[in-house]
């Protein structure tokens, strides 16, 4: 699999964008894995026959997910934070590739058109999108990259996020002067409703399932 190494992304829309790739931004690498992702991990661990040989993890955070599954699966992860990449590297896990990429970009769409996965994990599918057009473009791409019987899994709580990230220059005693991605509230239209996900699953001919706090689509 060819891993991208890009400093600037291109988009299908004309929305004004921050460039997250020009500095070593810190974001989630030292924060605790979210409960939303923990629910997904527990669900996968409990599933009777874990059969996902290739996994795409969108939003690697502190790489807790990869640490749980790298022995059984080949994991490819993406993030928009260079410090999350550095953290991922520090684990030196076999079967774990990761790269900087905006999931709403044309480059990510090319990547998903060229690669196939048994499982795609993203607990904040829509939260960070700039517009509906880019969100649907990203969804078309990841659904295209699902293998037959492949699964896309997300968190119902994570669907309610509508955060936006703003680059900031900051200071803390631990990190001294550093660049960080600060979360601010974004567009409420980025709350992904169950109905919207149902419509997407219909459009792409996928089966949709709900399990307590999770939602998953199967090809
Ligand atoms: C709130 S953190 C959650 C991290 C981890 N998934 C968890 O649940 O603990 C959101 C993650 O999504 C990633 N992310 C945010 N916007 C993104 C985008 N446009 N493209 C790719 N990754 C993105 C961040 O870098 C971060 O890894």
Short mmCIF file of C-alpha atoms and ligand atoms in Angstrom, two decimals:
data_model
loop_
_atom_site.label_atom_id
_atom_site.label_comp_id
_atom_site.label_asym_id
_atom_site.label_seq_id
_atom_site.Cartn_x
_atom_site.Cartn_y
_atom_site.Cartn_z
CA UNK A 1 0.00 0.00 0.00
CA UNK A 2 1.40 3.39 -0.99
CA UNK A 3 1.30 5.77 1.96
CA UNK A 4 0.83 9.45 1.22
CA UNK A 5 3.16 12.14 2.44
CA UNK A 6 1.55 15.46 1.73
CA UNK A 7 1.94 18.95 3.09
CA UNK A 8 -1.16 20.38 1.47
CA UNK A 9 -4.51 18.88 0.56
CA UNK A 10 -6.94 19.66 -2.25
CA UNK A 11 -10.72 19.75 -2.00
CA UNK A 12 -13.82 19.51 -4.17
CA UNK A 13 -15.46 22.50 -2.44
CA UNK A 14 -14.42 26.15 -2.11
CA UNK A 15 -14.83 26.35 1.68
CA UNK A 16 -12.11 28.32 3.44
CA UNK A 17 -9.75 25.84 5.14
CA UNK A 18 -7.05 25.94 7.79
CA UNK A 19 -3.82 24.21 6.81
CA UNK A 20 -3.09 21.61 9.52
CA UNK A 21 -0.05 20.26 7.76
CA UNK A 22 2.37 23.18 7.93
CA UNK A 23 3.23 22.74 11.65
CA UNK A 24 3.64 19.94 14.20
CA UNK A 25 0.21 20.31 15.73
CA UNK A 26 -0.64 18.50 18.95
CA UNK A 27 -4.22 17.23 19.36
CA UNK A 28 -5.30 13.91 20.88
CA UNK A 29 -2.01 11.98 21.24
CA UNK A 30 -1.78 12.39 25.04
CA UNK A 31 -5.49 12.39 25.79
CA UNK A 32 -7.47 9.34 26.88
CA UNK A 33 -9.20 7.32 24.23
CA UNK A 34 -12.82 8.48 24.00
CA UNK A 35 -15.61 6.34 25.44
CA UNK A 36 -17.12 6.35 21.95
CA UNK A 37 -14.09 4.55 20.57
CA UNK A 38 -13.87 2.31 23.62
CA UNK A 39 -17.41 1.12 22.90
CA UNK A 40 -16.37 0.20 19.37
CA UNK A 41 -13.25 -1.62 20.62
CA UNK A 42 -15.25 -3.61 23.19
CA UNK A 43 -17.85 -4.50 20.58
CA UNK A 44 -15.13 -5.78 18.21
CA UNK A 45 -13.35 -7.70 20.96
CA UNK A 46 -16.60 -9.40 21.95
CA UNK A 47 -17.67 -10.26 18.40
CA UNK A 48 -17.62 -14.02 18.00
CA UNK A 49 -15.38 -14.47 15.00
CA UNK A 50 -13.17 -11.45 14.52
CA UNK A 51 -12.49 -11.61 10.79
CA UNK A 52 -11.20 -8.16 9.87
CA UNK A 53 -7.81 -8.64 8.26
CA UNK A 54 -7.52 -5.07 6.97
CA UNK A 55 -8.74 -2.08 8.96
CA UNK A 56 -8.86 1.62 8.13
CA UNK A 57 -8.91 3.76 11.28
CA UNK A 58 -9.93 7.36 10.65
CA UNK A 59 -8.76 9.61 13.51
CA UNK A 60 -6.06 7.60 15.29
CA UNK A 61 -5.90 9.80 18.41
CA UNK A 62 -3.45 8.16 20.84
CA UNK A 63 -3.34 4.89 18.81
CA UNK A 64 -5.14 2.94 21.55
CA UNK A 65 -7.19 1.26 18.82
CA UNK A 66 -4.10 0.03 16.94
CA UNK A 67 -2.56 -1.23 20.17
CA UNK A 68 -5.60 -3.48 20.61
CA UNK A 69 -5.74 -5.00 17.13
CA UNK A 70 -2.33 -4.89 15.45
CA UNK A 71 -1.65 -8.57 16.25
CA UNK A 72 -4.72 -9.77 14.33
CA UNK A 73 -5.10 -7.19 11.56
CA UNK A 74 -3.25 -4.88 9.23
CA UNK A 75 -4.24 -1.38 10.35
CA UNK A 76 -3.95 1.83 8.35
CA UNK A 77 -4.67 5.01 10.26
CA UNK A 78 -5.04 8.65 9.36
CA UNK A 79 -5.03 11.86 11.35
CA UNK A 80 -4.57 15.56 10.81
CA UNK A 81 -2.13 15.93 13.75
CA UNK A 82 1.63 15.44 13.29
CA UNK A 83 2.02 14.80 17.04
CA UNK A 84 -0.47 11.91 16.80
CA UNK A 85 1.72 10.54 14.01
CA UNK A 86 4.80 10.88 16.26
CA UNK A 87 2.97 9.03 19.04
CA UNK A 88 1.91 6.27 16.63
CA UNK A 89 5.54 5.93 15.47
CA UNK A 90 6.77 5.68 19.06
CA UNK A 91 4.86 2.38 19.56
CA UNK A 92 6.73 0.76 16.69
CA UNK A 93 3.87 -1.69 16.12
CA UNK A 94 4.03 -4.25 13.35
CA UNK A 95 1.06 -4.16 10.95
CA UNK A 96 0.38 -0.49 11.63
CA UNK A 97 0.76 2.21 8.97
CA UNK A 98 -0.41 5.78 9.48
CA UNK A 99 -0.25 9.03 7.63
CA UNK A 100 -1.31 12.65 7.75
CA UNK A 101 -4.41 13.18 5.67
CA UNK A 102 -7.65 15.13 5.75
CA UNK A 103 -10.43 12.63 5.21
CA UNK A 104 -12.47 15.23 3.29
CA UNK A 105 -9.70 15.82 0.75
CA UNK A 106 -9.38 14.68 -2.86
CA UNK A 107 -6.16 12.88 -1.89
CA UNK A 108 -8.01 10.72 0.65
CA UNK A 109 -10.66 9.95 -1.95
CA UNK A 110 -7.95 8.74 -4.33
CA UNK A 111 -6.53 6.62 -1.49
CA UNK A 112 -9.92 5.03 -0.72
CA UNK A 113 -10.49 4.37 -4.41
CA UNK A 114 -7.24 2.45 -4.61
CA UNK A 115 -7.44 0.42 -1.38
CA UNK A 116 -9.95 -2.01 0.12
CA UNK A 117 -10.68 -2.74 3.78
CA UNK A 118 -12.68 -5.31 5.73
CA UNK A 119 -13.42 -2.79 8.45
CA UNK A 120 -13.53 1.02 8.59
CA UNK A 121 -13.70 2.73 11.98
CA UNK A 122 -14.55 6.39 12.47
CA UNK A 123 -16.34 7.53 15.59
CA UNK A 124 -16.79 11.11 14.33
CA UNK A 125 -17.82 10.63 10.71
CA UNK A 126 -19.22 14.10 10.06
CA UNK A 127 -18.06 16.22 12.98
CA UNK A 128 -15.17 18.02 11.31
CA UNK A 129 -16.53 18.43 7.79
CA UNK A 130 -16.64 21.85 6.14
CA UNK A 131 -19.78 21.23 4.07
CA UNK A 132 -22.31 18.58 3.04
CA UNK A 133 -20.66 18.15 -0.37
CA UNK A 134 -17.29 17.24 1.16
CA UNK A 135 -18.91 14.96 3.74
CA UNK A 136 -20.76 12.98 1.07
CA UNK A 137 -17.61 12.88 -1.08
CA UNK A 138 -15.73 11.32 1.86
CA UNK A 139 -18.57 8.84 2.54
CA UNK A 140 -18.71 7.79 -1.13
CA UNK A 141 -14.96 7.14 -0.99
CA UNK A 142 -14.89 5.08 2.20
CA UNK A 143 -17.93 3.03 1.20
CA UNK A 144 -16.25 2.34 -2.15
CA UNK A 145 -13.22 1.03 -0.22
CA UNK A 146 -15.23 -1.54 1.77
CA UNK A 147 -14.60 -5.13 0.77
CA UNK A 148 -17.59 -7.41 0.12
CA UNK A 149 -19.16 -8.12 3.53
CA UNK A 150 -16.99 -5.26 4.85
CA UNK A 151 -18.21 -3.09 7.71
CA UNK A 152 -18.16 0.62 8.54
CA UNK A 153 -18.64 1.23 12.25
CA UNK A 154 -19.33 4.43 14.14
CA UNK A 155 -20.58 5.62 17.51
CA UNK A 156 -24.10 7.03 18.01
CA UNK A 157 -22.74 9.48 20.59
CA UNK A 158 -19.88 10.43 18.24
CA UNK A 159 -22.47 11.22 15.56
CA UNK A 160 -23.64 14.08 17.77
CA UNK A 161 -20.24 15.84 17.75
CA UNK A 162 -19.94 19.01 15.68
CA UNK A 163 -16.47 20.20 16.58
CA UNK A 164 -14.22 22.33 14.47
CA UNK A 165 -10.44 22.60 14.91
CA UNK A 166 -8.53 25.86 15.06
CA UNK A 167 -4.72 26.07 14.94
CA UNK A 168 -3.31 27.92 17.97
CA UNK A 169 0.09 28.81 19.33
CA UNK A 170 0.05 27.85 22.99
CA UNK A 171 2.13 27.45 26.16
CA UNK A 172 2.00 24.85 28.96
CA UNK A 173 4.64 23.89 31.52
CA UNK A 174 4.74 20.36 30.12
CA UNK A 175 4.85 21.20 26.43
CA UNK A 176 6.29 24.76 26.66
CA UNK A 177 5.57 26.76 23.48
CA UNK A 178 3.80 24.56 20.97
CA UNK A 179 1.21 24.51 18.20
CA UNK A 180 -2.09 22.86 19.01
CA UNK A 181 -5.46 22.16 17.45
CA UNK A 182 -8.09 23.74 19.64
CA UNK A 183 -11.64 22.40 19.53
CA UNK A 184 -14.40 24.92 19.07
CA UNK A 185 -18.05 24.28 18.33
CA UNK A 186 -18.65 23.97 14.62
CA UNK A 187 -21.69 23.81 12.42
CA UNK A 188 -24.73 22.07 13.93
CA UNK A 189 -25.43 20.64 10.49
CA UNK A 190 -22.47 18.38 11.22
CA UNK A 191 -24.54 16.44 13.71
CA UNK A 192 -25.05 13.20 11.82
CA UNK A 193 -28.62 12.04 12.31
CA UNK A 194 -29.70 8.40 12.25
CA UNK A 195 -32.01 9.27 9.36
CA UNK A 196 -29.15 10.72 7.33
CA UNK A 197 -27.07 7.61 7.94
CA UNK A 198 -30.06 5.44 6.99
CA UNK A 199 -30.44 7.42 3.74
CA UNK A 200 -26.73 6.98 3.00
CA UNK A 201 -26.95 3.25 3.62
CA UNK A 202 -29.93 3.04 1.25
CA UNK A 203 -28.11 5.08 -1.43
CA UNK A 204 -25.13 2.72 -1.24
CA UNK A 205 -27.12 -0.46 -0.85
CA UNK A 206 -25.72 -1.26 2.59
CA UNK A 207 -27.44 -2.98 5.50
CA UNK A 208 -27.61 -0.83 8.63
CA UNK A 209 -27.51 -2.21 12.18
CA UNK A 210 -27.70 -0.69 15.65
CA UNK A 211 -26.14 -2.19 18.75
CA UNK A 212 -26.73 -0.21 21.91
CA UNK A 213 -24.33 2.74 21.46
CA UNK A 214 -23.05 1.81 18.01
CA UNK A 215 -24.17 1.89 14.45
CA UNK A 216 -22.63 -0.18 11.66
CA UNK A 217 -23.15 -0.55 7.95
CA UNK A 218 -22.42 -3.79 6.12
CA UNK A 219 -21.90 -4.40 2.39
C1 LIG B 1 -11.61 13.57 19.17
S1 LIG B 1 -10.21 12.82 18.45
C2 LIG B 1 -10.61 11.13 18.76
C3 LIG B 1 -9.44 10.23 18.67
C4 LIG B 1 -9.80 8.74 18.77
N1 LIG B 1 -10.54 8.33 17.59
C5 LIG B 1 -10.62 8.50 19.98
O1 LIG B 1 -11.84 8.37 19.87
O2 LIG B 1 -10.05 8.46 21.09
C6 LIG B 1 -10.58 13.00 16.72
C7 LIG B 1 -9.60 12.35 15.78
O3 LIG B 1 -9.99 12.62 14.44
C8 LIG B 1 -8.90 13.14 13.70
N2 LIG B 1 -9.43 14.07 12.70
C9 LIG B 1 -10.12 15.21 12.90
N3 LIG B 1 -10.46 15.77 11.72
C10 LIG B 1 -9.97 14.95 10.76
C11 LIG B 1 -9.98 14.99 9.34
N4 LIG B 1 -10.58 15.98 8.70
N5 LIG B 1 -9.36 14.01 8.68
C12 LIG B 1 -8.74 12.99 9.35
N6 LIG B 1 -8.70 12.89 10.69
C13 LIG B 1 -9.31 13.87 11.38
C14 LIG B 1 -8.03 13.81 14.74
O4 LIG B 1 -6.71 13.94 14.28
C15 LIG B 1 -8.18 12.83 15.91
O5 LIG B 1 -7.31 11.74 15.73
#
